[in-house]
Amino acid sequence: MRLSQSCVGAAESAALCRVIEHGYLGMGTESIAFEAALADFLGVPAEHVAAVATGTAALHLACQAVCPRGSAVLVPSLTYVAAFQAITAAGCQPVPCEVLPHTCTLNYHDAAQRLAALRAHKASPPVSAIMPMTYAGNPYELDSLHHFAAQHGLRVLTDAAHAFGSKHKHRLVGSFGDITCFSFDGIKNITCGEGGAVVCSSAQDCQRIRTARQLGVQGDSAARAAGKRILDPEVDEQGWRYHLSNLHAAVGLVQLARLLPEFAPKRKALAARYCQNLQDVPHCSLLHSHEQDDIVPHIFALRIVAQQPALRDSLRQALAAAGIESGIHYKPCHLLARFGKGTPALPVTEMLYSQLISLPLHPNLSLEDIDQVCTILKTVLLRAR
Ligand SMILES: Cc1ncc(COP(=O)(O)O)c(C=O)c1O
């Protein structure tokens, strides 16, 4: 049983064939249509959305657009390394922060302390932004975090790779706030195969991002939207080849239409079944996100809290022996050689790294599959009591 999986079929194949028959595979009408469909879904103006090649590209472009080179960005260490690499690719410095144990989302009180410490020292880089991550699809405290950022003059670049379709206080993630970055890689809530998007609260930021995604060629996005090419290019900023192709966008358009009728209810039902099965099982500590109907869960992560430090790993072995994949989201970035090798220490994050386990979650699974995973979990955990 796979931990995660693309959920694609005949409709996606037909869309790909249509693009191939039409003959233009690069960025063009499908890419523009996908951008417009995303804007429509989120209820934001079309000129506030930039569809891009990957979620990592979205984060990189967002940082480059609003964080001066040499500035620092507050970011949870418990995230995918894409976030840290995107920050350094933009010439900035990631400042790893703690997360909250019950949600695994950024602890902004911890971020506030790190911000104060940095600002107290003249030699420290200026802090320009904060990059919360919607762990498992949970936009927990995003509004308070924006409030905190506004008070301290920080931009908010939300890494919403896990949260496409999730809502915070009845508003879709991406429909409010400063800048939101999505990933549409193969296993996300919707996929383009590979893809991503940046959603900006200002058309001006979005324009810069659209230009930077087209190698910095001014007006190239608008020209392609009109089916034209720029023959006399002008470039005055660093850009990248980060556009979304027609092929990928065509898959994304089909997937977007499937999110609300198929994927979101399925993911919610599977996560609810896990919660039902595991709520009273010893050593299982469920995350807060699992209780919320507004969340489209991207992963199902929980904590194994026990005296025996090896229990989480024995559990993973028992699942593997039954042919069931499990995962750990994530190895904290501050433990990686490139990003500090464990300095400074982040005790909560390091504790979570030893406790977290992610169980299979994708729309191809059935409720019976979830019961099978839970039976193994219960057997191992009840034995360990
Ligand atoms: C939290 C998080 N951020 C960023 C990314 C990067 O997205 P992509 O793989 O589309 O580059 C991912 C992808 O797995 C992710 O899970």
Short mmCIF file of C-alpha atoms and ligand atoms in Angstrom, two decimals:
data_model
loop_
_atom_site.label_atom_id
_atom_site.label_comp_id
_atom_site.label_asym_id
_atom_site.label_seq_id
_atom_site.Cartn_x
_atom_site.Cartn_y
_atom_site.Cartn_z
CA MET A 1 0.00 0.00 0.00
CA ARG A 2 1.50 3.31 -1.10
CA LEU A 3 1.97 6.20 1.32
CA SER A 4 0.85 8.65 -1.37
CA GLN A 5 -0.07 8.34 -5.02
CA SER A 6 -1.22 10.39 -8.00
CA CYS A 7 -4.91 9.94 -8.72
CA VAL A 8 -5.12 10.37 -12.50
CA GLY A 9 -7.06 8.55 -15.21
CA ALA A 10 -8.94 8.79 -18.48
CA ALA A 11 -9.86 12.47 -18.20
CA GLU A 12 -6.23 13.51 -17.63
CA SER A 13 -5.11 11.27 -20.55
CA ALA A 14 -7.71 12.90 -22.82
CA ALA A 15 -6.53 16.37 -21.81
CA LEU A 16 -2.91 15.45 -22.57
CA CYS A 17 -3.92 14.01 -25.98
CA ARG A 18 -5.81 17.22 -26.77
CA VAL A 19 -2.69 19.31 -26.11
CA ILE A 20 -0.49 16.95 -28.13
CA GLU A 21 -2.91 16.99 -31.06
CA HIS A 22 -3.06 20.76 -30.90
CA GLY A 23 0.73 20.70 -31.14
CA TYR A 24 1.91 23.40 -28.72
CA LEU A 25 3.25 21.81 -25.56
CA GLY A 26 4.99 24.79 -23.89
CA MET A 27 3.40 27.67 -22.01
CA GLY A 28 0.28 28.86 -23.81
CA THR A 29 -3.49 28.83 -23.72
CA GLU A 30 -3.82 25.88 -21.28
CA SER A 31 -1.39 27.54 -18.87
CA ILE A 32 -3.34 30.80 -18.99
CA ALA A 33 -6.64 28.92 -18.58
CA PHE A 34 -5.27 27.07 -15.54
CA GLU A 35 -4.16 30.35 -13.99
CA ALA A 36 -7.65 31.79 -14.57
CA ALA A 37 -9.32 28.66 -13.17
CA LEU A 38 -7.18 28.85 -10.02
CA ALA A 39 -8.13 32.51 -9.57
CA ASP A 40 -11.78 31.65 -10.07
CA PHE A 41 -11.61 28.78 -7.56
CA LEU A 42 -9.93 30.99 -4.95
CA GLY A 43 -12.12 34.01 -5.69
CA VAL A 44 -9.16 36.33 -6.43
CA PRO A 45 -8.41 38.48 -9.50
CA ALA A 46 -6.68 36.56 -12.34
CA GLU A 47 -3.79 39.05 -12.31
CA HIS A 48 -2.96 37.97 -8.75
CA VAL A 49 -2.07 34.37 -9.72
CA ALA A 50 1.11 33.08 -11.38
CA ALA A 51 1.18 29.41 -12.38
CA VAL A 52 4.73 28.03 -12.23
CA ALA A 53 6.74 24.87 -12.82
CA THR A 54 6.95 23.56 -9.21
CA GLY A 55 6.11 24.50 -5.64
CA THR A 56 9.81 25.09 -5.04
CA ALA A 57 9.86 27.57 -7.94
CA ALA A 58 6.83 29.31 -6.39
CA LEU A 59 8.67 29.75 -3.07
CA HIS A 60 11.86 30.87 -4.80
CA LEU A 61 10.06 33.46 -6.94
CA ALA A 62 8.05 34.74 -3.97
CA CYS A 63 11.23 35.22 -1.89
CA GLN A 64 13.06 36.88 -4.75
CA ALA A 65 10.16 39.27 -5.33
CA VAL A 66 9.77 40.57 -1.77
CA CYS A 67 12.85 39.68 0.34
CA PRO A 68 15.96 41.78 -0.23
CA ARG A 69 19.10 39.71 -0.87
CA GLY A 70 20.99 39.19 2.38
CA SER A 71 17.86 39.41 4.54
CA ALA A 72 16.65 36.64 6.86
CA VAL A 73 13.41 34.63 6.67
CA LEU A 74 11.78 32.96 9.72
CA VAL A 75 10.70 29.43 8.77
CA PRO A 76 9.76 26.25 10.66
CA SER A 77 12.57 23.71 10.60
CA LEU A 78 9.99 20.91 10.36
CA THR A 79 9.31 21.41 6.68
CA TYR A 80 10.37 20.11 3.30
CA VAL A 81 13.89 21.13 2.34
CA ALA A 82 12.39 22.91 -0.69
CA ALA A 83 11.54 25.86 1.57
CA PHE A 84 15.09 26.28 2.87
CA GLN A 85 16.60 25.84 -0.62
CA ALA A 86 14.18 28.39 -2.07
CA ILE A 87 15.18 30.93 0.59
CA THR A 88 18.91 30.50 -0.05
CA ALA A 89 18.37 30.45 -3.83
CA ALA A 90 16.92 33.97 -3.44
CA GLY A 91 20.11 35.03 -1.61
CA CYS A 92 18.42 35.06 1.81
CA GLN A 93 19.10 33.26 5.07
CA PRO A 94 16.62 30.82 6.65
CA VAL A 95 16.13 31.21 10.42
CA PRO A 96 14.82 27.83 11.65
CA CYS A 97 11.99 28.10 14.18
CA GLU A 98 10.07 25.70 16.41
CA VAL A 99 6.63 24.29 15.67
CA LEU A 100 3.68 23.56 17.96
CA PRO A 101 3.56 19.90 19.01
CA HIS A 102 -0.22 19.52 18.56
CA THR A 103 -0.30 20.85 14.97
CA CYS A 104 3.34 20.79 13.74
CA THR A 105 2.74 24.32 12.39
CA LEU A 106 5.00 27.31 13.08
CA ASN A 107 5.15 28.46 16.70
CA TYR A 108 5.08 32.17 16.09
CA HIS A 109 5.84 32.99 19.72
CA ASP A 110 9.14 31.18 19.18
CA ALA A 111 9.57 33.07 15.88
CA ALA A 112 8.91 36.34 17.75
CA GLN A 113 11.72 35.58 20.21
CA ARG A 114 14.15 34.80 17.38
CA LEU A 115 13.08 37.99 15.60
CA ALA A 116 13.69 40.06 18.75
CA ALA A 117 17.12 38.46 19.26
CA LEU A 118 18.11 39.15 15.65
CA ARG A 119 16.89 42.73 15.75
CA ALA A 120 18.75 43.35 19.03
CA HIS A 121 22.10 42.69 17.31
CA LYS A 122 23.33 45.20 14.77
CA ALA A 123 25.49 42.59 13.04
CA SER A 124 22.49 40.31 12.30
CA PRO A 125 20.88 40.37 8.86
CA PRO A 126 17.59 42.32 8.63
CA VAL A 127 14.57 40.01 8.90
CA SER A 128 12.26 40.55 5.93
CA ALA A 129 9.69 37.74 6.03
CA ILE A 130 8.13 34.76 7.72
CA MET A 131 7.28 31.53 5.88
CA PRO A 132 4.64 29.48 7.74
CA MET A 133 3.89 25.99 6.46
CA THR A 134 0.38 24.51 6.48
CA TYR A 135 1.48 21.11 7.83
CA ALA A 136 -0.84 18.27 6.72
CA GLY A 137 -3.15 20.87 5.16
CA ASN A 138 -3.76 22.78 8.39
CA PRO A 139 -3.76 26.60 8.11
CA TYR A 140 -3.72 26.85 11.92
CA GLU A 141 -3.39 30.42 13.26
CA LEU A 142 -2.69 31.91 9.80
CA ASP A 143 -4.70 35.02 10.64
CA SER A 144 -2.90 35.63 13.96
CA LEU A 145 0.36 35.06 12.17
CA HIS A 146 -0.47 37.74 9.58
CA HIS A 147 -1.34 40.07 12.44
CA PHE A 148 2.00 39.36 14.13
CA ALA A 149 3.84 39.89 10.82
CA ALA A 150 2.09 43.21 10.18
CA GLN A 151 3.05 44.43 13.66
CA HIS A 152 6.71 43.63 12.97
CA GLY A 153 6.93 44.77 9.35
CA LEU A 154 7.39 41.26 7.93
CA ARG A 155 6.08 39.87 4.65
CA VAL A 156 4.24 36.53 4.94
CA LEU A 157 5.10 33.89 2.35
CA THR A 158 2.81 30.98 3.19
CA ASP A 159 4.08 27.60 2.05
CA ALA A 160 0.67 26.06 1.36
CA ALA A 161 2.02 23.05 -0.54
CA HIS A 162 -0.13 20.78 1.67
CA ALA A 163 -3.22 22.96 1.83
CA PHE A 164 -4.80 23.42 -1.58
CA GLY A 165 -8.57 23.40 -0.91
CA SER A 166 -8.26 23.87 2.88
CA LYS A 167 -10.06 26.74 4.58
CA HIS A 168 -9.15 28.94 7.53
CA LYS A 169 -12.15 30.48 9.28
CA HIS A 170 -14.30 29.67 6.22
CA ARG A 171 -11.90 31.29 3.71
CA LEU A 172 -9.87 29.25 1.25
CA VAL A 173 -6.12 29.27 1.83
CA GLY A 174 -4.77 31.55 -0.91
CA SER A 175 -7.86 33.77 -0.92
CA PHE A 176 -6.51 35.97 1.91
CA GLY A 177 -3.19 37.05 3.35
CA ASP A 178 0.00 38.24 1.73
CA ILE A 179 1.62 35.70 -0.64
CA THR A 180 0.63 32.03 -0.81
CA CYS A 181 2.61 29.32 -2.62
CA PHE A 182 1.08 26.03 -3.75
CA SER A 183 2.63 22.84 -5.09
CA PHE A 184 0.89 20.63 -7.64
CA ASP A 185 3.49 17.87 -7.76
CA GLY A 186 2.46 14.28 -8.39
CA ILE A 187 1.02 13.52 -4.94
CA LYS A 188 -0.54 16.80 -3.85
CA ASN A 189 -4.28 17.46 -3.27
CA ILE A 190 -4.39 18.23 -6.99
CA THR A 191 -1.54 17.53 -9.41
CA CYS A 192 -0.23 18.87 -12.70
CA GLY A 193 2.38 16.07 -12.75
CA GLU A 194 4.74 18.84 -11.63
CA GLY A 195 3.50 22.36 -11.03
CA GLY A 196 2.88 25.16 -8.60
CA ALA A 197 1.35 28.60 -8.19
CA VAL A 198 1.99 31.86 -6.40
CA VAL A 199 -1.06 33.85 -5.28
CA CYS A 200 -0.35 37.48 -4.36
CA SER A 201 -2.43 40.06 -2.59
CA SER A 202 -1.01 42.69 -4.94
CA ALA A 203 -1.02 42.67 -8.74
CA GLN A 204 2.34 44.45 -8.63
CA ASP A 205 4.08 41.58 -6.77
CA CYS A 206 2.42 39.11 -9.13
CA GLN A 207 3.65 41.03 -12.17
CA ARG A 208 7.24 40.83 -10.91
CA ILE A 209 6.82 37.11 -10.29
CA ARG A 210 5.32 36.52 -13.75
CA THR A 211 8.25 38.33 -15.34
CA ALA A 212 10.83 36.45 -13.25
CA ARG A 213 9.25 33.10 -14.18
CA GLN A 214 9.82 33.93 -17.89
CA LEU A 215 13.60 34.47 -17.60
CA GLY A 216 12.93 38.09 -16.68
CA VAL A 217 11.65 38.91 -20.19
CA GLN A 218 9.31 41.89 -19.74
CA GLY A 219 5.83 41.42 -21.11
CA ASP A 220 6.41 37.78 -22.09
CA SER A 221 3.54 36.41 -19.98
CA ALA A 222 1.07 38.91 -21.44
CA ALA A 223 2.31 38.20 -24.98
CA ARG A 224 1.88 34.44 -24.54
CA ALA A 225 -1.62 35.00 -23.16
CA ALA A 226 -2.39 36.76 -26.46
CA GLY A 227 -0.81 33.89 -28.43
CA LYS A 228 2.20 36.02 -29.41
CA ARG A 229 5.97 35.87 -28.83
CA ILE A 230 8.27 38.74 -27.95
CA LEU A 231 10.86 39.17 -30.72
CA ASP A 232 12.78 42.10 -29.21
CA PRO A 233 13.14 41.11 -25.53
CA GLU A 234 14.09 43.45 -22.68
CA VAL A 235 15.42 42.08 -19.38
CA ASP A 236 16.50 44.05 -16.31
CA GLU A 237 16.16 41.51 -13.47
CA GLN A 238 17.31 37.99 -12.67
CA GLY A 239 14.75 35.53 -14.04
CA TRP A 240 14.27 31.80 -14.30
CA ARG A 241 12.65 29.36 -16.67
CA TYR A 242 9.87 28.52 -14.24
CA HIS A 243 6.69 28.72 -16.35
CA LEU A 244 4.02 25.98 -16.37
CA SER A 245 3.68 24.15 -19.69
CA ASN A 246 0.42 23.53 -21.54
CA LEU A 247 0.87 19.79 -20.92
CA HIS A 248 1.08 20.21 -17.14
CA ALA A 249 -1.66 22.85 -17.05
CA ALA A 250 -4.06 20.61 -18.98
CA VAL A 251 -3.70 17.94 -16.28
CA GLY A 252 -4.14 20.61 -13.59
CA LEU A 253 -7.39 21.84 -15.15
CA VAL A 254 -8.91 18.36 -14.97
CA GLN A 255 -7.65 17.83 -11.43
CA LEU A 256 -9.03 21.16 -10.24
CA ALA A 257 -12.48 20.15 -11.45
CA ARG A 258 -12.16 16.86 -9.52
CA LEU A 259 -11.07 18.41 -6.19
CA LEU A 260 -14.43 19.28 -4.63
CA PRO A 261 -16.57 16.40 -5.92
CA GLU A 262 -13.96 13.63 -5.50
CA PHE A 263 -10.61 14.26 -3.88
CA ALA A 264 -11.51 16.52 -0.95
CA PRO A 265 -14.40 14.39 0.40
CA LYS A 266 -12.35 11.21 -0.08
CA ARG A 267 -9.31 12.57 1.74
CA LYS A 268 -11.52 13.86 4.57
CA ALA A 269 -13.35 10.53 4.89
CA LEU A 270 -10.09 8.55 5.01
CA ALA A 271 -8.58 10.88 7.64
CA ALA A 272 -11.81 10.71 9.68
CA ARG A 273 -11.62 6.90 9.57
CA TYR A 274 -8.06 6.99 10.92
CA CYS A 275 -9.22 9.27 13.76
CA GLN A 276 -12.17 7.03 14.56
CA ASN A 277 -9.89 3.98 14.71
CA LEU A 278 -7.03 5.56 16.61
CA GLN A 279 -8.51 8.04 19.05
CA ASP A 280 -8.19 5.86 22.15
CA VAL A 281 -5.23 3.73 21.16
CA PRO A 282 -2.36 3.93 23.67
CA HIS A 283 0.71 5.94 22.56
CA CYS A 284 -1.19 7.53 19.63
CA SER A 285 -1.37 11.30 19.77
CA LEU A 286 -3.45 12.66 16.92
CA LEU A 287 -2.74 16.11 15.49
CA HIS A 288 -5.27 18.92 15.94
CA SER A 289 -5.79 19.17 12.14
CA HIS A 290 -7.51 15.81 12.07
CA GLU A 291 -10.51 17.17 13.94
CA GLN A 292 -11.32 19.92 11.48
CA ASP A 293 -13.75 19.55 8.63
CA ASP A 294 -12.44 22.64 6.84
CA ILE A 295 -9.13 20.94 6.12
CA VAL A 296 -8.37 18.86 3.05
CA PRO A 297 -5.74 16.59 4.59
CA HIS A 298 -2.67 16.10 2.42
CA ILE A 299 -0.90 13.65 4.73
CA PHE A 300 -2.05 11.73 7.80
CA ALA A 301 0.67 12.26 10.38
CA LEU A 302 0.43 11.39 14.06
CA ARG A 303 2.78 11.15 17.02
CA ILE A 304 3.79 7.96 18.77
CA VAL A 305 4.40 9.11 22.33
CA ALA A 306 6.07 6.41 24.42
CA GLN A 307 8.83 5.72 26.94
CA GLN A 308 10.36 3.25 24.49
CA PRO A 309 12.07 5.47 21.88
CA ALA A 310 12.12 2.62 19.33
CA LEU A 311 8.33 2.11 19.30
CA ARG A 312 7.67 4.39 16.32
CA ASP A 313 10.31 2.57 14.30
CA SER A 314 9.04 -0.92 15.28
CA LEU A 315 5.65 0.23 14.09
CA ARG A 316 7.08 1.28 10.75
CA GLN A 317 8.77 -2.12 10.45
CA ALA A 318 5.52 -3.97 11.21
CA LEU A 319 3.73 -1.91 8.54
CA ALA A 320 6.53 -2.53 6.02
CA ALA A 321 6.34 -6.28 6.72
CA ALA A 322 2.65 -6.12 5.72
CA GLY A 323 3.53 -4.24 2.52
CA ILE A 324 2.35 -0.87 3.87
CA GLU A 325 4.49 2.21 3.32
CA SER A 326 4.84 4.85 6.02
CA GLY A 327 6.79 8.10 6.16
CA ILE A 328 8.24 10.79 8.40
CA HIS A 329 7.35 14.39 7.57
CA TYR A 330 10.08 15.66 7.91
CA LYS A 331 13.72 15.39 8.86
CA PRO A 332 14.05 18.91 10.34
CA CYS A 333 16.03 21.18 8.03
CA HIS A 334 18.28 22.53 10.83
CA LEU A 335 19.69 18.99 11.19
CA LEU A 336 20.87 18.95 7.56
CA ALA A 337 24.55 19.65 6.85
CA ARG A 338 23.73 22.66 4.65
CA PHE A 339 21.44 24.29 7.19
CA GLY A 340 23.16 24.08 10.57
CA LYS A 341 23.80 20.38 11.33
CA GLY A 342 21.80 20.69 14.54
CA THR A 343 22.77 24.22 15.57
CA PRO A 344 20.94 25.92 17.14
CA ALA A 345 19.09 23.08 18.86
CA LEU A 346 15.29 23.04 18.49
CA PRO A 347 14.12 20.64 21.24
CA VAL A 348 10.42 20.47 20.31
CA THR A 349 11.15 19.91 16.63
CA GLU A 350 13.77 17.25 17.42
CA MET A 351 11.34 15.46 19.77
CA LEU A 352 8.68 15.48 17.04
CA TYR A 353 11.16 14.06 14.55
CA SER A 354 11.50 10.99 16.80
CA GLN A 355 7.72 10.65 17.27
CA LEU A 356 6.06 11.43 13.92
CA ILE A 357 4.81 8.80 11.53
CA SER A 358 2.78 9.39 8.36
CA LEU A 359 0.30 6.72 7.30
CA PRO A 360 -1.01 6.05 3.76
CA LEU A 361 -3.40 8.75 2.53
CA HIS A 362 -4.50 9.28 -1.06
CA PRO A 363 -7.83 9.07 -2.91
CA ASN A 364 -7.08 5.63 -4.38
CA LEU A 365 -7.41 4.05 -0.91
CA SER A 366 -10.60 2.60 0.60
CA LEU A 367 -11.92 2.75 4.16
CA GLU A 368 -11.03 -0.95 4.42
CA ASP A 369 -7.40 -0.09 3.58
CA ILE A 370 -7.37 2.39 6.47
CA ASP A 371 -8.85 -0.27 8.80
CA GLN A 372 -6.10 -2.67 7.74
CA VAL A 373 -3.38 -0.12 8.61
CA CYS A 374 -5.05 0.60 11.95
CA THR A 375 -5.33 -3.06 12.88
CA ILE A 376 -1.55 -3.40 12.59
CA LEU A 377 -1.03 -0.21 14.55
CA LYS A 378 -3.32 -1.34 17.34
CA THR A 379 -1.66 -4.76 17.54
CA VAL A 380 1.82 -3.27 17.93
CA LEU A 381 0.80 -0.45 20.28
CA LEU A 382 -1.43 -2.53 22.59
CA ARG A 383 1.39 -5.07 22.89
CA ALA A 384 3.76 -2.25 23.91
CA ARG A 385 1.52 -1.03 26.75
C1 LIG B 1 5.83 21.61 2.45
C2 LIG B 1 6.33 21.61 1.05
N1 LIG B 1 6.90 22.72 0.56
C3 LIG B 1 7.34 22.80 -0.70
C4 LIG B 1 7.26 21.72 -1.54
C5 LIG B 1 7.86 21.82 -2.90
O1 LIG B 1 6.95 21.59 -3.93
P1 LIG B 1 7.41 20.93 -5.32
O2 LIG B 1 7.71 19.49 -5.07
O3 LIG B 1 6.23 21.12 -6.20
O4 LIG B 1 8.62 21.68 -5.77
C6 LIG B 1 6.66 20.53 -1.09
C7 LIG B 1 6.57 19.36 -1.97
O5 LIG B 1 6.55 18.23 -1.55
C8 LIG B 1 6.20 20.48 0.24
O6 LIG B 1 5.62 19.37 0.73
#
